[in-house]
Short mmCIF file of C-alpha atoms in Angstrom, two decimals:
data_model
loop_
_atom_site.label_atom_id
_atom_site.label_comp_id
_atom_site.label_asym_id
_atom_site.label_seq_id
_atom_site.Cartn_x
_atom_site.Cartn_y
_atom_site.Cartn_z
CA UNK A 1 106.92 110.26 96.75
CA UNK A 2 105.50 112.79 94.60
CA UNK A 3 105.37 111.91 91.33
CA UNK A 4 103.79 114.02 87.99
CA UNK A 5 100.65 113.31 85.81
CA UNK A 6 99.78 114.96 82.56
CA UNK A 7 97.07 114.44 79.69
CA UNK A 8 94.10 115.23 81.82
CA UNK A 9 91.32 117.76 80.04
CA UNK A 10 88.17 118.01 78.46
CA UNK A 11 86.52 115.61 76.10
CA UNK A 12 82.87 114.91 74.42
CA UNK A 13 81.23 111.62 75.51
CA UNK A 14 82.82 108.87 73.06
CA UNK A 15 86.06 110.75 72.87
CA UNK A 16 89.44 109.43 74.53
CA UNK A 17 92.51 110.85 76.38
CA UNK A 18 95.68 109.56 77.14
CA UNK A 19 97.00 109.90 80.83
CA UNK A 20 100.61 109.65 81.58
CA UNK A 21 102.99 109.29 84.82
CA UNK A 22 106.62 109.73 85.48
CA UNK A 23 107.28 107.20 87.94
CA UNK A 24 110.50 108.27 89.70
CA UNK A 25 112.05 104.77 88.89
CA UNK A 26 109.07 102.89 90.23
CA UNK A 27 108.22 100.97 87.11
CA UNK A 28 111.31 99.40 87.38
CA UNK A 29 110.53 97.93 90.93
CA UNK A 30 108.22 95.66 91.84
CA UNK A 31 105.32 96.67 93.61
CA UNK A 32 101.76 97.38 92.23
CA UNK A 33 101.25 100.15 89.87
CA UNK A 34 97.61 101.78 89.33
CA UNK A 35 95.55 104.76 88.29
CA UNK A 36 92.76 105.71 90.89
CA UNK A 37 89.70 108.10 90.24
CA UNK A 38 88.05 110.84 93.02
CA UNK A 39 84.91 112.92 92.43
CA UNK A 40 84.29 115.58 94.91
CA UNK A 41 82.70 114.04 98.08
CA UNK A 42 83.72 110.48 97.17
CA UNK A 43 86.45 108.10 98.13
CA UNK A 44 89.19 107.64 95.50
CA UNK A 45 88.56 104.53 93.59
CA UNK A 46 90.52 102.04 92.38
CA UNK A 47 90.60 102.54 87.64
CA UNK A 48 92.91 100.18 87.00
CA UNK A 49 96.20 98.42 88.12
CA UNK A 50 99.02 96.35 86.83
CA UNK A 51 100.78 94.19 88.92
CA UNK A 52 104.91 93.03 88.49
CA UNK A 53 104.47 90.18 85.94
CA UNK A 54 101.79 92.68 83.47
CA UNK A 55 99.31 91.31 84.92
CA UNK A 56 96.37 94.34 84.85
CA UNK A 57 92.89 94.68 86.45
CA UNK A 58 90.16 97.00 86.04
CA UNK A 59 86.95 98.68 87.56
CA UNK A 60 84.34 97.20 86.06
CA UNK A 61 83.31 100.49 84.69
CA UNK A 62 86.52 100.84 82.95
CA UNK A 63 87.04 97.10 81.65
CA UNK A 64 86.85 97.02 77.93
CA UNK A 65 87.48 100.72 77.36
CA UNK A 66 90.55 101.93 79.41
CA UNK A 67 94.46 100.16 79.01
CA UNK A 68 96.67 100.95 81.43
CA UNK A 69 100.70 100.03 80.62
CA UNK A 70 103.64 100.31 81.92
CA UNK A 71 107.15 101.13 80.05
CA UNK A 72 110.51 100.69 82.02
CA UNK A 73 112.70 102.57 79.08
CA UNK A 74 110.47 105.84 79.64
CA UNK A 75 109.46 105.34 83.45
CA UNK A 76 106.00 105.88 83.20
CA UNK A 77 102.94 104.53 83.97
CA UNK A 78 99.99 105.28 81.46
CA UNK A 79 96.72 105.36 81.21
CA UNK A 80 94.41 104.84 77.40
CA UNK A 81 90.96 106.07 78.09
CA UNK A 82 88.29 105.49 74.91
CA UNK A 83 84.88 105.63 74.73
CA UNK A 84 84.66 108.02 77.73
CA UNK A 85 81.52 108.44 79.23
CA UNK A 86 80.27 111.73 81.77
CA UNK A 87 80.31 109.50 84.26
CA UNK A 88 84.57 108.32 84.15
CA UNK A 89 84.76 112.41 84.94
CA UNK A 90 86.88 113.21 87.83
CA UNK A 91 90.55 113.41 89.14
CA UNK A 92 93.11 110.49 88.11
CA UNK A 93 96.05 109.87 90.29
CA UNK A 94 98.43 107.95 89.72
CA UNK A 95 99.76 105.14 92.16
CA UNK A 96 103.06 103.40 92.96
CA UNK A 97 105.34 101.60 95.64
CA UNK A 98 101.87 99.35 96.26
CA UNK A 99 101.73 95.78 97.74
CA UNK A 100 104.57 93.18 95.60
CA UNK A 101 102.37 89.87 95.69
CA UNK A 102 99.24 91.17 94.82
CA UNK A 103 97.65 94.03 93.28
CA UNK A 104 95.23 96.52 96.04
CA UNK A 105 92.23 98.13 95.69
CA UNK A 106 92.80 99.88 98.92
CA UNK A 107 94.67 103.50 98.48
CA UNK A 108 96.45 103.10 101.86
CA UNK A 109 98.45 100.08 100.33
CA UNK A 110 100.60 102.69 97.97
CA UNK A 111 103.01 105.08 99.33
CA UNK A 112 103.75 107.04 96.45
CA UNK A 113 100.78 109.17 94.74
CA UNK A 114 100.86 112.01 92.05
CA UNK A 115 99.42 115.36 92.30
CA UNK A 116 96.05 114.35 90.30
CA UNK A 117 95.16 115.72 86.67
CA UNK A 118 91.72 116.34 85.76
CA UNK A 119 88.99 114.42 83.67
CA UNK A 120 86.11 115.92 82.22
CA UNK A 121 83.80 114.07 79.93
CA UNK A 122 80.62 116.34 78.89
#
């Protein structure tokens, strides 16, 4: 499944952004839902995730400063960024059709990933 991001760009240290995701119907499945994060030479890494009954995590990096939501009546899967910091730089991609009892870390447990939009926090 390829799905589309937008609201990626560039933002001064304190600023936010606002990442969104058209799900392809996905959000009104169950399965875990989640944003990940890759820098160049790194593993993508698990942001945050919300699992079937709202129930979200987060990185501890992000805890405190990012939201991520879900909404059925638009199908997508979104992402509230504030107080950024140079170091949440990177690209987000956007996760879906993941494990239905529990929410993964792991990037092989989702089968459906979008096409990445880009972070840059100077």
């Amino acid at each position: 499944v390829q799905l589309v991001e937008s609201g990626g760009g560039s933002v001064q240290a304190g600023g936010s952004l606002s990442l969104s995701c058209a799900t392809r119907g996905y959000t009104r499945r169950s399965g875990c839902l989640a944003w990940f994060r890759q820098v160049p030479g790194k593993e993508r890494e698990m942001v945050a995730q919300i699992q079937d009954d709202g129930a979200k995590h987060y990185d501890s990096t992000a805890e405190g400063r990012f939201t991520i939501s879900k909404d059925a009546a638009k199908d997508t899967l979104d992402l509230r960024m504030t107080s950024l910091k140079p170091e949440d730089s990177g690209m987000y991609y956007c996760a879906v059709d993941g494990p239905v009892a529990f929410c993964s870390d792991y990037p092989s447990d989702f089968r459906g990933w979008g096409q990445g939009t880009q972070v840059t926090v100077s």
